[in-house]
PDB file of C-alpha atoms in Angstrom:
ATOM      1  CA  UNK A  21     184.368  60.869 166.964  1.00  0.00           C
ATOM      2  CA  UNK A  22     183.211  57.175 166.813  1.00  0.00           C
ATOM      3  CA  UNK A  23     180.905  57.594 169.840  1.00  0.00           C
ATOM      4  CA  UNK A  24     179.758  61.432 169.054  1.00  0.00           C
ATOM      5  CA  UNK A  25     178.637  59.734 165.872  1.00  0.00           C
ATOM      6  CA  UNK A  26     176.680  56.912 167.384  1.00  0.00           C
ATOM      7  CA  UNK A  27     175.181  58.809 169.845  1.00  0.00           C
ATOM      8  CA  UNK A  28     174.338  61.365 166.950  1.00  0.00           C
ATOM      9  CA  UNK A  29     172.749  58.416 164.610  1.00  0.00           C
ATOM     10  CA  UNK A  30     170.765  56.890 167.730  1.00  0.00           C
ATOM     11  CA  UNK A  31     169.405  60.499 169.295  1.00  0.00           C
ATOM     12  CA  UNK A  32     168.487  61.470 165.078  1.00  0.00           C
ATOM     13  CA  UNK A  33     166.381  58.906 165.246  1.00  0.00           C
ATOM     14  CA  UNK A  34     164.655  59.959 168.118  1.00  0.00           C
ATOM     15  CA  UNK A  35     164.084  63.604 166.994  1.00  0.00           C
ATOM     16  CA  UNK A  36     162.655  62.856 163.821  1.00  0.00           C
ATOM     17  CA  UNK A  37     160.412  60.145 165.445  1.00  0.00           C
ATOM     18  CA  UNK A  38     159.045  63.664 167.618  1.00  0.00           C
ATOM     19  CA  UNK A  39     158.787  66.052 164.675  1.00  0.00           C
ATOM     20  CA  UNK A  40     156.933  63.469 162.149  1.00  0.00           C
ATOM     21  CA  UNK A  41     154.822  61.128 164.315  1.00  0.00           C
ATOM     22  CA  UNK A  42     153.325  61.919 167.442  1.00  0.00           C
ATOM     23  CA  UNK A  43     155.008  61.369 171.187  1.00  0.00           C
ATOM     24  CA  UNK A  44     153.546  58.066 171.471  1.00  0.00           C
ATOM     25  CA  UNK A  45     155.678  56.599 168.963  1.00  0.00           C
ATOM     26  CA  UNK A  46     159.073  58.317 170.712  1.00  0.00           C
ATOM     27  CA  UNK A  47     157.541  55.958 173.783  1.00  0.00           C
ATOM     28  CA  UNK A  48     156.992  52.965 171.221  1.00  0.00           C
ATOM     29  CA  UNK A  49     159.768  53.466 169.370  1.00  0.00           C
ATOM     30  CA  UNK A  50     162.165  54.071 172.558  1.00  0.00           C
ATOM     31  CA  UNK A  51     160.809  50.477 174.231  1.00  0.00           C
ATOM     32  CA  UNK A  52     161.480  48.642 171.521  1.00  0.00           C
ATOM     33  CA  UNK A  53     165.090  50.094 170.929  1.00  0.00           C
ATOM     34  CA  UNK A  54     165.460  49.457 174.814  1.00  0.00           C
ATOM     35  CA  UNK A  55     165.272  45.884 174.024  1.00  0.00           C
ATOM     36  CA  UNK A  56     167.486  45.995 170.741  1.00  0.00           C
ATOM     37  CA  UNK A  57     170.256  47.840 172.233  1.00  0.00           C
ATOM     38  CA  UNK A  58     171.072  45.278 175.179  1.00  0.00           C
ATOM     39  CA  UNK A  59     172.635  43.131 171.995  1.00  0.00           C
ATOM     40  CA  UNK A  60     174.937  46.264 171.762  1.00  0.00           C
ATOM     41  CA  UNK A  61     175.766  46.867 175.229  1.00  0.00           C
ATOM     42  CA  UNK A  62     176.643  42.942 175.275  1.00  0.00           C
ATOM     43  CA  UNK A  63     178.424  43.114 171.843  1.00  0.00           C
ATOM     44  CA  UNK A  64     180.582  45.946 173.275  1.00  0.00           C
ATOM     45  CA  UNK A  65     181.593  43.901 176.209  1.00  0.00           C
ATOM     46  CA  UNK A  66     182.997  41.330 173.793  1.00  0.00           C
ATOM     47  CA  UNK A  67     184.755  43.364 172.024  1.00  0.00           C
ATOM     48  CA  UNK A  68     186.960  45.058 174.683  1.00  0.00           C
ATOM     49  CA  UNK A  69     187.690  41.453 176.265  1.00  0.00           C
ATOM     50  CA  UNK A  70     188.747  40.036 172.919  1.00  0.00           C
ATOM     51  CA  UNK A  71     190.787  43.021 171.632  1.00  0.00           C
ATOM     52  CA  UNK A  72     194.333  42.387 173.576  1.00  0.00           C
ATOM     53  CA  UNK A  73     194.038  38.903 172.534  1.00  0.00           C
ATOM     54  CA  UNK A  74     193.502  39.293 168.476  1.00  0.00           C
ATOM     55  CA  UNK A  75     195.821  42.373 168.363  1.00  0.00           C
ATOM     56  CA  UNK A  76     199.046  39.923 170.416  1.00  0.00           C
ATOM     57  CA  UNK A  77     197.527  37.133 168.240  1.00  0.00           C
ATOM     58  CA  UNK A  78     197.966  39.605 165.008  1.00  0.00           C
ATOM     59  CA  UNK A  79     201.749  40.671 165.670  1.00  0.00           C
ATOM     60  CA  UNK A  80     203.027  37.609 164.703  1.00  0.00           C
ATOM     61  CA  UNK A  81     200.482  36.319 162.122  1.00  0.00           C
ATOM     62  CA  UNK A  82     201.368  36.480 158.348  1.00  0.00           C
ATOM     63  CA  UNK A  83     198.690  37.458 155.554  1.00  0.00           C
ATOM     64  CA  UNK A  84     197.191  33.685 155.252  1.00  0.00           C
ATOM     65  CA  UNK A  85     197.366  33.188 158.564  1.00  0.00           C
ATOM     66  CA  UNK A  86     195.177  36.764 159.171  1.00  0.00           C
ATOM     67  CA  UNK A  87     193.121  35.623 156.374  1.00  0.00           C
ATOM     68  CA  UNK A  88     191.811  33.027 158.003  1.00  0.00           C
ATOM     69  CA  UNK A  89     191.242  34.549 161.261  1.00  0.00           C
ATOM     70  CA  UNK A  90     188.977  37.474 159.772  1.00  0.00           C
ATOM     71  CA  UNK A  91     186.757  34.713 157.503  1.00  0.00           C
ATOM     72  CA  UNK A  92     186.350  33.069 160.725  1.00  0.00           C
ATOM     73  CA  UNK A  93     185.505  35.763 162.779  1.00  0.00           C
ATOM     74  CA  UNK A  94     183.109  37.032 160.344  1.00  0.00           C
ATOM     75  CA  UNK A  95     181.422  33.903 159.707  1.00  0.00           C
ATOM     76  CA  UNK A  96     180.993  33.110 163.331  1.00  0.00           C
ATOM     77  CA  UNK A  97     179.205  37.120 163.635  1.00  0.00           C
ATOM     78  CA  UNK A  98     177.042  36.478 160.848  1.00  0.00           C
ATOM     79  CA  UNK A  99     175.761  33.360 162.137  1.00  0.00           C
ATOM     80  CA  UNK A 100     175.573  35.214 165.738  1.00  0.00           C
ATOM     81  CA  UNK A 101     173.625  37.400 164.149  1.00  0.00           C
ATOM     82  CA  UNK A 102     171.144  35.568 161.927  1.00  0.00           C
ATOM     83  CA  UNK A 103     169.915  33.926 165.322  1.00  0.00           C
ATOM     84  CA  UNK A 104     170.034  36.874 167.378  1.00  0.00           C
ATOM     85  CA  UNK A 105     167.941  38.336 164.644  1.00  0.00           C
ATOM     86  CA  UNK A 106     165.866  35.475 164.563  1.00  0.00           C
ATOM     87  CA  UNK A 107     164.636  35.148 167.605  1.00  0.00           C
ATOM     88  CA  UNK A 108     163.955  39.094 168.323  1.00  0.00           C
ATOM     89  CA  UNK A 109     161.474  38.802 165.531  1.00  0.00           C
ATOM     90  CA  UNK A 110     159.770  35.544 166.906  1.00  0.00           C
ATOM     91  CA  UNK A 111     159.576  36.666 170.415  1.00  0.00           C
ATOM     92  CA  UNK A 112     160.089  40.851 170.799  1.00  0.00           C
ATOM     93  CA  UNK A 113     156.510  41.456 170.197  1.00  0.00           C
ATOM     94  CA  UNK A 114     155.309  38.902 172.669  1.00  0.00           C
ATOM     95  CA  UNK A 115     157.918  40.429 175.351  1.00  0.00           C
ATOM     96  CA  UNK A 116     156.851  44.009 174.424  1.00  0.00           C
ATOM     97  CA  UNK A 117     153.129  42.703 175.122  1.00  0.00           C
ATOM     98  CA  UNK A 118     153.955  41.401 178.337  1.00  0.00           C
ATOM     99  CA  UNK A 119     156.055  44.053 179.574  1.00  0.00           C
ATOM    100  CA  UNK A 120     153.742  47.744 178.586  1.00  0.00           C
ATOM    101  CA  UNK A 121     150.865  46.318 176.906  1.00  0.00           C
ATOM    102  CA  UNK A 122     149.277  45.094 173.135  1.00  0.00           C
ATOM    103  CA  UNK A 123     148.608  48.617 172.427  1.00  0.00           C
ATOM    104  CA  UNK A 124     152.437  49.480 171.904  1.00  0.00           C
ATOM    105  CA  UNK A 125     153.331  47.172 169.346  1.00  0.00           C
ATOM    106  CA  UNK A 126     154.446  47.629 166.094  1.00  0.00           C
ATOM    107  CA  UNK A 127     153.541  46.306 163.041  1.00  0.00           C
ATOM    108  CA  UNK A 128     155.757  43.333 161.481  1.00  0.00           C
ATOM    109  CA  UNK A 129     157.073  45.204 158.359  1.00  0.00           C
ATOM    110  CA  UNK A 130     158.360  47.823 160.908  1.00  0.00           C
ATOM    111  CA  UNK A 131     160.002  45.005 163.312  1.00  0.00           C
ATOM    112  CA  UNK A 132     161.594  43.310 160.418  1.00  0.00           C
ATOM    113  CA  UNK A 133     163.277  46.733 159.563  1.00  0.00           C
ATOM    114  CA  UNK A 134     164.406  47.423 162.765  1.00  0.00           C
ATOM    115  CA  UNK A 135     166.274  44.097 163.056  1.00  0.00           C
ATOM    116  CA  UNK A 136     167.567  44.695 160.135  1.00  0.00           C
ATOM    117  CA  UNK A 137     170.000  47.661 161.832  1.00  0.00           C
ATOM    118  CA  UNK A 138     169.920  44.823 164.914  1.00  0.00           C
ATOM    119  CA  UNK A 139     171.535  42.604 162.383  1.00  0.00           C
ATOM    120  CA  UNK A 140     174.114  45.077 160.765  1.00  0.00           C
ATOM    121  CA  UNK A 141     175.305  45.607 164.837  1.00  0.00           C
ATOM    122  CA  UNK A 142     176.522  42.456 165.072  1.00  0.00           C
ATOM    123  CA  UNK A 143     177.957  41.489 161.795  1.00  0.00           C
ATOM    124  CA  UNK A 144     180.044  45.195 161.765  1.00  0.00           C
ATOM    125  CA  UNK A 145     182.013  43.739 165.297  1.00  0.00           C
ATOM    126  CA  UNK A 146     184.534  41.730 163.415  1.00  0.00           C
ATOM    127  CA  UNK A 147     185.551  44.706 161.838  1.00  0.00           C
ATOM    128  CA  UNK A 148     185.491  47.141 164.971  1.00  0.00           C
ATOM    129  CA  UNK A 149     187.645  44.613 166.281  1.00  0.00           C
ATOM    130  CA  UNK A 150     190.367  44.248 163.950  1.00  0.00           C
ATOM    131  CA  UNK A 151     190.439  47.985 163.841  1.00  0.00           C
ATOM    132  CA  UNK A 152     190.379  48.495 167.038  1.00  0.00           C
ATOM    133  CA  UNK A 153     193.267  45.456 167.400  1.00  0.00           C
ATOM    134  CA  UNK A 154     195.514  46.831 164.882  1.00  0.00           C
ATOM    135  CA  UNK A 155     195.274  50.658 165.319  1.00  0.00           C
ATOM    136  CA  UNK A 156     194.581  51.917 161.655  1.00  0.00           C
ATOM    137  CA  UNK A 157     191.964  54.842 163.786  1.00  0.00           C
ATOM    138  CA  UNK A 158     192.276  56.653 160.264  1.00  0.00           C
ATOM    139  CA  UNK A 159     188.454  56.057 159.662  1.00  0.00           C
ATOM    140  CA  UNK A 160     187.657  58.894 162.204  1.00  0.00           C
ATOM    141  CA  UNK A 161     185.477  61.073 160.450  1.00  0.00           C
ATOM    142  CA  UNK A 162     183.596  58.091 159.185  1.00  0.00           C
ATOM    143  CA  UNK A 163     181.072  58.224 162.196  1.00  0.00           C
ATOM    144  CA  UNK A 164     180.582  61.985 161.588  1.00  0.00           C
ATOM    145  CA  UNK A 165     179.785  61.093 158.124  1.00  0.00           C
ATOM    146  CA  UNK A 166     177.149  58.374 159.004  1.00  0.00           C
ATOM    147  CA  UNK A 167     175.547  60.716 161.163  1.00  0.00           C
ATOM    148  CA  UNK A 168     174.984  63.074 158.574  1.00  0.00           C
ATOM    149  CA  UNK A 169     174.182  60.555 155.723  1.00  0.00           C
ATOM    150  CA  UNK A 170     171.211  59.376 158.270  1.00  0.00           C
ATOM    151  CA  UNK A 171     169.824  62.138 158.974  1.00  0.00           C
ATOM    152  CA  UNK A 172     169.635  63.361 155.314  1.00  0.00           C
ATOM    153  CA  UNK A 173     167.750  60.175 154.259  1.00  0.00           C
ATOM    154  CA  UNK A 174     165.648  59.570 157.284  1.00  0.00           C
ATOM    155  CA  UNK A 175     164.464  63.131 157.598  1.00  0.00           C
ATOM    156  CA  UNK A 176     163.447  62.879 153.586  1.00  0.00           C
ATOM    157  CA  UNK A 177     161.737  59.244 153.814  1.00  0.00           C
ATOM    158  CA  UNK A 178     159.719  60.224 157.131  1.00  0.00           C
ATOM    159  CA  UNK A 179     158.595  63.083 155.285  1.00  0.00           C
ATOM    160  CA  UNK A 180     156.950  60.912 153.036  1.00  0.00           C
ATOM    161  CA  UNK A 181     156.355  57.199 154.729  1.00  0.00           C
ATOM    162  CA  UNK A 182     156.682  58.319 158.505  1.00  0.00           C
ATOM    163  CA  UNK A 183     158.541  55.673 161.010  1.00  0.00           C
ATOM    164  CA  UNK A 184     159.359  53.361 158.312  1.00  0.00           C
ATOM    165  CA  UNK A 185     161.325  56.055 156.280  1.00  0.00           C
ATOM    166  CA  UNK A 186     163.264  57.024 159.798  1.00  0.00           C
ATOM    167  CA  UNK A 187     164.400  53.593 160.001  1.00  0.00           C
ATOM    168  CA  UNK A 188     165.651  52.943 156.059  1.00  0.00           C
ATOM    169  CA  UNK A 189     167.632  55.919 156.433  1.00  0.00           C
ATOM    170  CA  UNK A 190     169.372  54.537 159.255  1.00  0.00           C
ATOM    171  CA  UNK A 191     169.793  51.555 157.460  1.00  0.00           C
ATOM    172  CA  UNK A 192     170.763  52.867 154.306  1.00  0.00           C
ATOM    173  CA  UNK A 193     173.911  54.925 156.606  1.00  0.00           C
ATOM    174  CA  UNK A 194     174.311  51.551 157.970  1.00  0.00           C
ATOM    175  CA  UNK A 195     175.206  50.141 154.817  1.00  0.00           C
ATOM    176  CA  UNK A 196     177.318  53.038 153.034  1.00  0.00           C
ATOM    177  CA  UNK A 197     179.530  53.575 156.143  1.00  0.00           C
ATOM    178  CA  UNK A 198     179.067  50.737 158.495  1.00  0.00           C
ATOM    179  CA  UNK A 199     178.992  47.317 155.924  1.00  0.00           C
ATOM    180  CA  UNK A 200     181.272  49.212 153.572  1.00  0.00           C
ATOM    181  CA  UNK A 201     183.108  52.193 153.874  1.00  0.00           C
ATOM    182  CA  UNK A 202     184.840  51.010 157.249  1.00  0.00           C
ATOM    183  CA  UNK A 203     185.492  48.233 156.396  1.00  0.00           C
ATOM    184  CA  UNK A 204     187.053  48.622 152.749  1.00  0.00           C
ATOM    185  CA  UNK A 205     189.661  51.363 154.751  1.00  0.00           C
ATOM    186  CA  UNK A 206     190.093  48.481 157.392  1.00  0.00           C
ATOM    187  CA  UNK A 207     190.986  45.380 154.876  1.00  0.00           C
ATOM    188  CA  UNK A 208     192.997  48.091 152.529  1.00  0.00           C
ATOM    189  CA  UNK A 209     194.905  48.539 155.571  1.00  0.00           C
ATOM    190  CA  UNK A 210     195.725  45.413 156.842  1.00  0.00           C
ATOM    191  CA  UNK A 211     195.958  43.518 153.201  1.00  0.00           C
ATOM    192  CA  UNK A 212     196.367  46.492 150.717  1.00  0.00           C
ATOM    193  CA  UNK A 213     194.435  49.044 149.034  1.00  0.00           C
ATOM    194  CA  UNK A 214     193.694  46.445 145.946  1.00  0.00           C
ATOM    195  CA  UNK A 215     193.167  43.785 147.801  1.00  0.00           C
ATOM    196  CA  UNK A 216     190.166  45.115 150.248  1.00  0.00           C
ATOM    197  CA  UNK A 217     187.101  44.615 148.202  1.00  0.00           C
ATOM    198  CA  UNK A 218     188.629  40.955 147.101  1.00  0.00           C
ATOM    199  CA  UNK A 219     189.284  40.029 150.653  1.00  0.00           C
ATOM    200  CA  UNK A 220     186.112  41.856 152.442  1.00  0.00           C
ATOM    201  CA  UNK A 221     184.087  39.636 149.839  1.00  0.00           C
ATOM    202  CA  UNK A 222     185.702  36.334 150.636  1.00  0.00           C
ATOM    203  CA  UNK A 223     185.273  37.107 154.617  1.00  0.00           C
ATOM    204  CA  UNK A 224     181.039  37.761 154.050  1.00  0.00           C
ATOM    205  CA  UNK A 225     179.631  36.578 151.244  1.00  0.00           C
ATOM    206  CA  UNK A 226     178.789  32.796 151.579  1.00  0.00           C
ATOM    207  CA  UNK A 227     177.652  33.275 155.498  1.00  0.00           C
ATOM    208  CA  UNK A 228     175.508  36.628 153.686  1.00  0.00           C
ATOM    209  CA  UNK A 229     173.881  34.183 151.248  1.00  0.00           C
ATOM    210  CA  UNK A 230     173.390  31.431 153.757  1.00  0.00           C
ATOM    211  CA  UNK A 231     172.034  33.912 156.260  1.00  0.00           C
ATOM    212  CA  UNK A 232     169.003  35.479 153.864  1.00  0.00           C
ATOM    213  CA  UNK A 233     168.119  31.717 153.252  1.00  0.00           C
ATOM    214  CA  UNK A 234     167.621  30.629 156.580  1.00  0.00           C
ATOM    215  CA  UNK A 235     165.799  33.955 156.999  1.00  0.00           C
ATOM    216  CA  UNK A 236     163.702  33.359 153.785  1.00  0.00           C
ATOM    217  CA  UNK A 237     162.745  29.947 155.134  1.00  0.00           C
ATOM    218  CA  UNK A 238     161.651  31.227 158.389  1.00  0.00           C
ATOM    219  CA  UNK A 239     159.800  34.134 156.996  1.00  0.00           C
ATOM    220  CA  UNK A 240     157.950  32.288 154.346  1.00  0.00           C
ATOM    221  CA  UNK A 241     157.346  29.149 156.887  1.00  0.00           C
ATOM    222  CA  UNK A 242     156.203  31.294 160.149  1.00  0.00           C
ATOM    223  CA  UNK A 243     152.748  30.354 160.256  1.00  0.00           C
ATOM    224  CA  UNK A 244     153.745  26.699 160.288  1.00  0.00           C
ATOM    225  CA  UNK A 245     156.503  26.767 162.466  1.00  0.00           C
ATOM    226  CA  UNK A 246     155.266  26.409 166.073  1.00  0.00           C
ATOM    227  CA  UNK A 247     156.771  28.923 168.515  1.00  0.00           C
ATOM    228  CA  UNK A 248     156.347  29.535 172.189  1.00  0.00           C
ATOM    229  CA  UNK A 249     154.117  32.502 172.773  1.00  0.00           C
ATOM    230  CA  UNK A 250     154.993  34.124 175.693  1.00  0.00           C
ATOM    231  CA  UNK A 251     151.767  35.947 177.256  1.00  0.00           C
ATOM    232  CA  UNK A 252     153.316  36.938 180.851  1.00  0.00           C
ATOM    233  CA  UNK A 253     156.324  36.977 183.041  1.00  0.00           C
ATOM    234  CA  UNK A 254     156.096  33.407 183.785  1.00  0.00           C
ATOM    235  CA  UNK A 255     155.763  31.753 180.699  1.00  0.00           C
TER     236      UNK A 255
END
């Protein structure tokens, strides 16, 4: 169910890009998401090498001592992901340039957007993780669910905003079943129904503050920060 429900989120997004904008934005939209899914195949990797280890680690771990290992984890994904994040939006338009031309870029609001659902990838792996290290698979039809959540909301904003409206609504599922409902059946799991919001919000939300001000000081500082431009292959 997990993967019928990713591949259903990621191909949703595709149809509605067909059946609101025109087939030149399925090839725009596809390049960029080209780029922005390599971070997932990658991500995936990790997790499957790391799994064994946390789940023996786990086994003989009391509740402090699994505490600590999930603020860790998340705060080291978080910070993974603010730079990931980052540098996509410093350099993916430049690559994009080089790679099929200036004609296929997309505007910044629309960038910023997408790495917003980059950004949610990452910071969602301590969690798949932990799940998948301790066995509590009773979030099953949670995937099925996201699915369905983004293509309710991304079919109703395109109708009325176009690409940006596909891409809230996959953010919006994002954050109802990805940043919250998973996770709250995870951490009720492992620490106790009462205790899931209390301990989910001790794992995130200092590195979540400290995150959206290193990205406020880079967004509102861009034009005076100098970057590399990268023009061609060689640069």
């Amino acid at each position: 169910f997990h993967k019928i429900g990713g591949v259903l989120v990621l191909n949703t997004d595709y149809l509605l890009v067909s059946k609101f904008l025109n087939l030149s934005y399925v090839t725009i939209y596809g390049s960029y998401m080209m780029v922005f899914q390599v971070v997932t195949v990658l991500m995936s990797s990790f997790v499957n090498a790391i799994t064994a280890s946390v789940g023996n680690f786990l086994i003989n771990q009391n509740d402090d001592e699994v505490t600590s290992i999930a603020k860790q984890f998340n705060t080291v994904f978080i910070a993974l992901a603010t730079f990931i994040s980052l540098n996509m939006y410093f350099l993916v338009n430049d690559f994009i340039t080089s790679w099929i031309g200036e004609k296929f870029i997309l505007g910044n609001g629309i960038v910023i957007l997408m790495l917003v659902n980059v950004f949610i990838s990452v910071i969602r792996i301590p969690c798949d993780i932990f799940k998948n290290a301790t066995g509590f698979f009773g979030d099953v039809y949670y995937p099925l669910l996201e699915g369905v959540v983004n293509l309710f909301f991304s079919a109703l904003l395109a109708f009325y905003i176009g690409l940006p409206g596909i891409i809230i609504g996959t953010i919006i599922s994002n954050v109802l079943i990805t940043l919250i409902a998973k996770p709250l059946y995870l951490y009720g799991k492992m620490f106790g129904r009462f205790n899931a919001l209390k301990k989910y919000l001790s794992f995130v939300l200092k590195p979540l503050i400290f995150s959206f001000v290193i990205f406020a000081v880079f967004y509102f500082t861009r034009e005076q920060i100098i970057f590399f431009k990268v023009s061609n292959w060689f640069d």
